[in-house]
Structures are given as structure tokens and as C-alpha cells.
PDB file of C-alpha atoms in Angstrom:
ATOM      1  CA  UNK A  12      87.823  78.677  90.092  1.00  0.00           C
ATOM      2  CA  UNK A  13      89.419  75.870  91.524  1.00  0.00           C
ATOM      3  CA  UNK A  14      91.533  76.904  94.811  1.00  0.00           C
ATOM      4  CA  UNK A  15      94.729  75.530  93.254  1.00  0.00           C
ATOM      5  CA  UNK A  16      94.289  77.916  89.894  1.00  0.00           C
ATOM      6  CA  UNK A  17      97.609  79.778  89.098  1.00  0.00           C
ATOM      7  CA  UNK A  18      98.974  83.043  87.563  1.00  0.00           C
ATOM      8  CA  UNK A  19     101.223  82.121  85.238  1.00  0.00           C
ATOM      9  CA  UNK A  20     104.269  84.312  84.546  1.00  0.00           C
ATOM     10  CA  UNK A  21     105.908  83.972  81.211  1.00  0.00           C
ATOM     11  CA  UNK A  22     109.198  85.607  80.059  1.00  0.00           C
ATOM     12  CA  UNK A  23     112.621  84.373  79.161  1.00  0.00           C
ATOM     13  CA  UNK A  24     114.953  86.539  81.534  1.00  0.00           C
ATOM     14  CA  UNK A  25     115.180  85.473  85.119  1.00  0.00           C
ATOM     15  CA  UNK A  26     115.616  89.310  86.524  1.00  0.00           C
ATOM     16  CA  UNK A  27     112.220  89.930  85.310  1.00  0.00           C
ATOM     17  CA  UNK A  28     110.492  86.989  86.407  1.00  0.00           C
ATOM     18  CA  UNK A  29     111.544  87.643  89.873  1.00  0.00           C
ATOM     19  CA  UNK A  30     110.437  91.303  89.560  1.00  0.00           C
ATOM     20  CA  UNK A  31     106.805  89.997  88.918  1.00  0.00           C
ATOM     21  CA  UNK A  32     106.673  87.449  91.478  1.00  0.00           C
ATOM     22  CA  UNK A  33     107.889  89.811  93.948  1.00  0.00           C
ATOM     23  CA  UNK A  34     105.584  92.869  92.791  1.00  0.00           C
ATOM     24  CA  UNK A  35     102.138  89.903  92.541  1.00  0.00           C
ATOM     25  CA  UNK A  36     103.197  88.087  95.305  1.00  0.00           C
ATOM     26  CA  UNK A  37     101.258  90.276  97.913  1.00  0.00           C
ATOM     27  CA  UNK A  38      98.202  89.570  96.608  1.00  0.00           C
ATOM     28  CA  UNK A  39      98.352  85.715  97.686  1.00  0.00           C
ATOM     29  CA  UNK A  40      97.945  84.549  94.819  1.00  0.00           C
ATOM     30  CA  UNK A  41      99.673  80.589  93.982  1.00  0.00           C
ATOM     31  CA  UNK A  42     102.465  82.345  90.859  1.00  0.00           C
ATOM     32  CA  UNK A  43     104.398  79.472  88.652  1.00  0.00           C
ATOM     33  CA  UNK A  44     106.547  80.758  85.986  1.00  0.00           C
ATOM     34  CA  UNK A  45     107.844  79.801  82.987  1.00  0.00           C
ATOM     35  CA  UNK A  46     110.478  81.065  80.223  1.00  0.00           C
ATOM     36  CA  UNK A  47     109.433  79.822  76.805  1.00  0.00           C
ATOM     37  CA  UNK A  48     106.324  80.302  74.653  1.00  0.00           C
ATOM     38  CA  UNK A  49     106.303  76.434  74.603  1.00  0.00           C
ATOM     39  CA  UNK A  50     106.479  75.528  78.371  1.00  0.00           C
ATOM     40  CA  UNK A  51     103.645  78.223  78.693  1.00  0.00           C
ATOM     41  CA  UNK A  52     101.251  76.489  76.348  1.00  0.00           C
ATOM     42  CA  UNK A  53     102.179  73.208  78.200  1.00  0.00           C
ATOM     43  CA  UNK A  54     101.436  74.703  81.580  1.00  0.00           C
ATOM     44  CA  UNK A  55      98.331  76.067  80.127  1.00  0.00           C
ATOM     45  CA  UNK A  56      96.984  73.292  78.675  1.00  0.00           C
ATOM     46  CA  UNK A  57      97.460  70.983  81.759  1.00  0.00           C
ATOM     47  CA  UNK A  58      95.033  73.583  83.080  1.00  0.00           C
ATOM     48  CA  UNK A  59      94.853  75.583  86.438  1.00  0.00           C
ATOM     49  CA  UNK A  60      95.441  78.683  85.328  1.00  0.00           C
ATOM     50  CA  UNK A  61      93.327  81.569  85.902  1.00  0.00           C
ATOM     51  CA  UNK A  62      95.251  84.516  84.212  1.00  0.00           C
ATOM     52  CA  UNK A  63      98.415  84.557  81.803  1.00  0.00           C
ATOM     53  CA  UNK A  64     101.309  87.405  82.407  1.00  0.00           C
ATOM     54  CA  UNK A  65     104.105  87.048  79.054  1.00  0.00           C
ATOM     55  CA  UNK A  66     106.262  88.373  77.717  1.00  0.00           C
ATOM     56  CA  UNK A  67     105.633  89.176  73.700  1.00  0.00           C
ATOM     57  CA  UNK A  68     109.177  88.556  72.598  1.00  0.00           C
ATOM     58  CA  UNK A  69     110.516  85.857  73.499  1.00  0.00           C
ATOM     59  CA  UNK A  70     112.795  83.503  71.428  1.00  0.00           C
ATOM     60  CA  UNK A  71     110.869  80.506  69.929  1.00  0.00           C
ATOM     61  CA  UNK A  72     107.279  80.775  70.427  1.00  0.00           C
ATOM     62  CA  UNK A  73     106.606  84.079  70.987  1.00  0.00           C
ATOM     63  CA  UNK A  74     103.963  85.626  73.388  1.00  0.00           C
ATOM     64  CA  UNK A  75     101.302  85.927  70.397  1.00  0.00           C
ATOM     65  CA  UNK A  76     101.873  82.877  68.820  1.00  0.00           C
ATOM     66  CA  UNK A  77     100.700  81.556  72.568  1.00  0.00           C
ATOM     67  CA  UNK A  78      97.479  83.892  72.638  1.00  0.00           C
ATOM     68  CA  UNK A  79      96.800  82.648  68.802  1.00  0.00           C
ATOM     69  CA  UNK A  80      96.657  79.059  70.020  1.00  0.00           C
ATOM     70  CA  UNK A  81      95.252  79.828  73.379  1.00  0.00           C
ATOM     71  CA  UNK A  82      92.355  81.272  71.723  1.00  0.00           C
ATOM     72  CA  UNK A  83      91.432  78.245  69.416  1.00  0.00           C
ATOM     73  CA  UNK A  84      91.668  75.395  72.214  1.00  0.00           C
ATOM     74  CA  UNK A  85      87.684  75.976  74.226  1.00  0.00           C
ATOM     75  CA  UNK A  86      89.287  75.161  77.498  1.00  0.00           C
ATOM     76  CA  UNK A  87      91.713  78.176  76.957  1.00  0.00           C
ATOM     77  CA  UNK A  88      90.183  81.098  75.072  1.00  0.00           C
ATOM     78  CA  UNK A  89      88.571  82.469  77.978  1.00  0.00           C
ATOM     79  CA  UNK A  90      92.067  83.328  80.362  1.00  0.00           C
ATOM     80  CA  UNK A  91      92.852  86.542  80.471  1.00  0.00           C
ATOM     81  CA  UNK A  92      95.799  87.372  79.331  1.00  0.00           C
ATOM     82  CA  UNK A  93      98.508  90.721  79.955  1.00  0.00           C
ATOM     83  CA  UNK A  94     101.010  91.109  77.346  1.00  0.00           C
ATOM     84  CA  UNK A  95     104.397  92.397  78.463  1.00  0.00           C
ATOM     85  CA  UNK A  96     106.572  94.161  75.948  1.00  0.00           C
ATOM     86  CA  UNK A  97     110.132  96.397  76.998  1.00  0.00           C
ATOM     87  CA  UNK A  98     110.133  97.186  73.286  1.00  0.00           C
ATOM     88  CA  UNK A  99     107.557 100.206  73.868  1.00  0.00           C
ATOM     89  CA  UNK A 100     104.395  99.589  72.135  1.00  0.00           C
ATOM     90  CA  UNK A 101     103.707 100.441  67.793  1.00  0.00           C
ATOM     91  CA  UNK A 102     100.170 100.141  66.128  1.00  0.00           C
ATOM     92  CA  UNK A 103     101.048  97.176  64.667  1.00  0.00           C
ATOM     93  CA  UNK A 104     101.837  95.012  68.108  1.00  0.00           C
ATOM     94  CA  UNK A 105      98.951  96.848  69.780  1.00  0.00           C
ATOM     95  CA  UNK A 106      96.250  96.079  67.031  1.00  0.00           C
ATOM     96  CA  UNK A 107      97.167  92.403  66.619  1.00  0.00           C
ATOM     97  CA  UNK A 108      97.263  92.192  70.682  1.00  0.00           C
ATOM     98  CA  UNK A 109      94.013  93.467  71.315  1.00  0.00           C
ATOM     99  CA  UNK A 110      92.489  91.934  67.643  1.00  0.00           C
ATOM    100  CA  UNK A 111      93.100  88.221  69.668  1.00  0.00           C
ATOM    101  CA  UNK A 112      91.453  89.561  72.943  1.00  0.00           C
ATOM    102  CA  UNK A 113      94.355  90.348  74.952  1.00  0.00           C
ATOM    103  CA  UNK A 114      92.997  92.029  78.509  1.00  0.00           C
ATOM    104  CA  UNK A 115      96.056  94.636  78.597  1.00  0.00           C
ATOM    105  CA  UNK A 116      99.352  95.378  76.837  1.00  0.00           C
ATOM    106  CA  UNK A 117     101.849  96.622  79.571  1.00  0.00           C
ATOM    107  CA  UNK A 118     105.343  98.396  78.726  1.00  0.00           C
ATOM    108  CA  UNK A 119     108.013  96.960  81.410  1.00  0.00           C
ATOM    109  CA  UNK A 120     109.311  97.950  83.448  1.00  0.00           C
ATOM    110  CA  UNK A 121     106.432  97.814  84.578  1.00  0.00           C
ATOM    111  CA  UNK A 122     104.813  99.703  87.877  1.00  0.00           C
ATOM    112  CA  UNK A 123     103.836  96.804  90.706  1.00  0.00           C
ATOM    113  CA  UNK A 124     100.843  98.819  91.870  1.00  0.00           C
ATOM    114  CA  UNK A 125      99.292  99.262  88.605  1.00  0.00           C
ATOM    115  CA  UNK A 126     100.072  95.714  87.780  1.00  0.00           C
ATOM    116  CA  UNK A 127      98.480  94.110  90.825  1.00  0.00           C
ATOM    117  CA  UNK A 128      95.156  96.091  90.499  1.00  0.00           C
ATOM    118  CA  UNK A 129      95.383  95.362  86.918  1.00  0.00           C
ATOM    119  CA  UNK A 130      95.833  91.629  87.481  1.00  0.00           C
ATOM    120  CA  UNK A 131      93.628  91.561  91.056  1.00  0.00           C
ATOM    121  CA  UNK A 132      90.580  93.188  88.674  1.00  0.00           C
ATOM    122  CA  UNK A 133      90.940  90.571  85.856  1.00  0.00           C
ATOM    123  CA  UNK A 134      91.642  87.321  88.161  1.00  0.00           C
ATOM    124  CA  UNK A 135      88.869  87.905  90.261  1.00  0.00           C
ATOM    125  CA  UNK A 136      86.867  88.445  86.642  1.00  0.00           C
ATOM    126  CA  UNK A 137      87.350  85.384  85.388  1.00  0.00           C
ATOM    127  CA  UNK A 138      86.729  83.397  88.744  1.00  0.00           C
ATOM    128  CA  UNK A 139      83.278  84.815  88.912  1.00  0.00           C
ATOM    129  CA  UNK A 140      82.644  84.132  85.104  1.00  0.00           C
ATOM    130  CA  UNK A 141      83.446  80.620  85.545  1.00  0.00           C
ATOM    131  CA  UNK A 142      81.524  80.286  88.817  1.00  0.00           C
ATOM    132  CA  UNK A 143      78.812  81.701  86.371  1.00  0.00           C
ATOM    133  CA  UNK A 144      79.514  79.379  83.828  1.00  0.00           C
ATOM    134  CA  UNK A 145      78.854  76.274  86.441  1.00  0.00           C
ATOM    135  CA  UNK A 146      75.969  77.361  88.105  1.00  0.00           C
ATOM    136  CA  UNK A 147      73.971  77.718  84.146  1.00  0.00           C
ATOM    137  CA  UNK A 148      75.657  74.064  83.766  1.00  0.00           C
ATOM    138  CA  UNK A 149      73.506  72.999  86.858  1.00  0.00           C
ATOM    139  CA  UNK A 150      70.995  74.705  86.679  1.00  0.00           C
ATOM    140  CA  UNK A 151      70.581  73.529  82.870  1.00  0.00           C
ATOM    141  CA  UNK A 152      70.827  69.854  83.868  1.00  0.00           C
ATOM    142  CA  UNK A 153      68.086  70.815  87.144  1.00  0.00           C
ATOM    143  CA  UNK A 154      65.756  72.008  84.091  1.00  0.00           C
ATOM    144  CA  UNK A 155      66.718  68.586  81.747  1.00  0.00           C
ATOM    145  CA  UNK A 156      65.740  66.196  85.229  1.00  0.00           C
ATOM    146  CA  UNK A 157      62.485  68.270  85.588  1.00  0.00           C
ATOM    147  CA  UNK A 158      61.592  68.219  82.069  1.00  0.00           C
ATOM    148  CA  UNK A 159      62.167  64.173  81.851  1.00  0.00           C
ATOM    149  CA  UNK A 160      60.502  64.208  85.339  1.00  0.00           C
ATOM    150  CA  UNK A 161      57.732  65.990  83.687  1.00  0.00           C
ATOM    151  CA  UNK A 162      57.041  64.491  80.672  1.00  0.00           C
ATOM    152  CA  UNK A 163      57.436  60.817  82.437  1.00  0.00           C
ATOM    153  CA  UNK A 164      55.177  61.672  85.463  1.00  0.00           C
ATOM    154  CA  UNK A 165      55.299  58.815  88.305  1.00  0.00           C
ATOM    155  CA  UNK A 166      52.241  56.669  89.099  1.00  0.00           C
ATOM    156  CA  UNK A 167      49.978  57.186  91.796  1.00  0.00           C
ATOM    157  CA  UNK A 168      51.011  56.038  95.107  1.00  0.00           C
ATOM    158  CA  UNK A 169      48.503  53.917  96.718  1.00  0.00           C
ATOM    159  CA  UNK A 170      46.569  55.209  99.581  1.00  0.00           C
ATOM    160  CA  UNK A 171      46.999  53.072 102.684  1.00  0.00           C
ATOM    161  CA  UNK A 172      43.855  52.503 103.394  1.00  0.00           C
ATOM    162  CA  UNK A 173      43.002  50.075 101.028  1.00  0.00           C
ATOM    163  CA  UNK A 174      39.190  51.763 100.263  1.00  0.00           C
ATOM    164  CA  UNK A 175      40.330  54.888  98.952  1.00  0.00           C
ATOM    165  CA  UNK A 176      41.637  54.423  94.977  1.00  0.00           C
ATOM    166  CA  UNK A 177      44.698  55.202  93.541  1.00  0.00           C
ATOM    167  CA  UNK A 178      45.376  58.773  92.580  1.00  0.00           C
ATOM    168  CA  UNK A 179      44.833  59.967  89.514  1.00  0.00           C
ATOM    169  CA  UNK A 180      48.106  61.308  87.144  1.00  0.00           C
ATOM    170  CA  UNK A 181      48.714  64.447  86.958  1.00  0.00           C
ATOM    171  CA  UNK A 182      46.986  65.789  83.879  1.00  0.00           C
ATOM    172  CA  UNK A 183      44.233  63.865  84.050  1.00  0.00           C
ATOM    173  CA  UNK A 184      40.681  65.342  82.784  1.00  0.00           C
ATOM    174  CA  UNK A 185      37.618  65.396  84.226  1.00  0.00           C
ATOM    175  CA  UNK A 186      36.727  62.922  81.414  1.00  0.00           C
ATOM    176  CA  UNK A 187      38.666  60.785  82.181  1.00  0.00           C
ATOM    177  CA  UNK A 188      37.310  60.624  85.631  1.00  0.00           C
ATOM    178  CA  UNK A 189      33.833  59.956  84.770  1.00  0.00           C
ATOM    179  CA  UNK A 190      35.045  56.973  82.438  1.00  0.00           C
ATOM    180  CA  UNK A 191      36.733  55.634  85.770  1.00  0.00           C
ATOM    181  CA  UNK A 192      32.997  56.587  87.692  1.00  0.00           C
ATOM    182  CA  UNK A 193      30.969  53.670  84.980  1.00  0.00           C
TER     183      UNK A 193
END
């Protein structure tokens, strides 16, 4: 993950925003914030952000209406995200939450310990799953050169002395030598 990816906070009262910051802000993380639904999907989409704390209700877009979207867009459905509810959680919210892949559902307000191991576990998650994710890009397009270096094999360099032919390409049969021999 890129060394300027962000947590994002999301929630629409200032009090609690600074309660977050201050409880992630030990683990050195880069925080931004935001206090709508819609200014989170805009942060999110401009990329850079490597897990997703909000707030489920929020006026406007609310917190699931962000993790429905999130999840459709390929460049988005794989940040983790941490719901926050002070509404206490029913069957209903926690169902729908985990049904679109949320990481965690946490009641505010919420304890700063928990919430940093919680958030310390998944960051450093989804880091090494996209390091993964470039390194089978690379080594995918290492196996594509080989293969087209394989199936279009170089000629033979010449030898420098002059009396000693041309190398054979790789492959050749023994056949094929003794047509060269007459």
C-alpha cells in the first residue's frame, strides 16, 4: 500500500470525529475525515485509502448506502470497512452490515484500545493483500515475457571464430542436424 494511504473517518458530529482521531492517532497512521456519506465516497474514490471508519447514520447518504456502492466499484470493494452505530446494534442493521462484507460493526462510544487493535489488525490486512495482489501482477506478466520469449526463441549467435557454425535453435532434432551434415 502506497505510503500516503489513509484511514478515513466518517461521521457527521465533530465531538466524535475528534474522539477517533485522538484514540487512532497513536498508531501513526495519516487519518482524514469527513462528515457526509457523499464526501466519503468522493474521498474514496480519489483513492488512497486503506480502511474506512463511518458512521451508519448519518443524514443524506448513509453509512450503508456508502458500503453498497463501495462494493460495486473494483477499485473499492476490497477496503475494509468498520461500521459505527450509537444506536446499539438490532438483527436487522447487523445482517445487512455483515451481508455487504463489513469487517466489524462497533457500538460508540466506542473503547480506543479495542478500536486500534481492531483497526491496526485489518489495515495491516489489507496492505499485505494488496502487496499480494502486485507481486501475482508481476509475476504473471514475468510468465507472459517468458512464454513469448519461448515460443519466439532468438537466433543463434554467431561464434567468433568464423570456422565454427552457427548454433543450432533450441528445439532442434537430431534430424535436423544430419540434414545440415549432407
Amino acid at each position: 500500500m502506497p505510503s500516503d494511504t489513509r484511514i478515513l473517518i466518517v461521521d457527521d458530529h465533530e465531538d466524535t470525529l475528534y474522539a477517533l482521531e485522538s484514540a487512532l492517532a497513536p498508531l501513526g497512521h495519516q487519518l482524514s475525515r469527513a462528515t457526509s456519506g457523499d464526501e466519503a465516497l468522493k474521498q474514496v474514490l480519489r483513492g488512497q485509502v486503506g480502511l474506512l471508519l463511518l458512521d451508519v447514520r448519518m443524514p443524506g447518504v448513509s453509512g450503508l448506502e456508502v458500503v453498497r456502492y463501495m462494493r460495486r466499484v473494483e477499485q473499492t470493494q476490497h477496503i475494509p470497512v468498520i461500521l459505527l452505530t450509537g444506536f446499539g446494534a438490532d438483527h436487522e442493521l447487523t445482517t445487512t452490515a455483515f451481508g455487504l462484507g463489513v469487517a466489524d460493526l462497533v457500538l460508540k462510544p466506542v473503547d480506543p484500545w479495542a478500536l486500534r487493535t481492531k483497526v491496526r489488525y485489518l489495515y495491516d490486512a489489507h496492505r499485505r493483500h494488496l502487496a499480494l495482489e502486485r507481486e501475482v501482477r508481476r509475476l504473471r506478466a514475468l510468465t507472459a515475457e517468458h512464454t513469448e520469449t519461448a515460443a519466439h526463441p532468438r537466433p543463434g549467435l554467431p561464434h567468433p571464430d568464423a570456422r565454427v557454425p552457427t548454433q543450432r535453435p533450441m528445439g532442434a532434432h537430431a534430424g535436423e542436424l544430419e540434414k545440415d551434415r549432407t
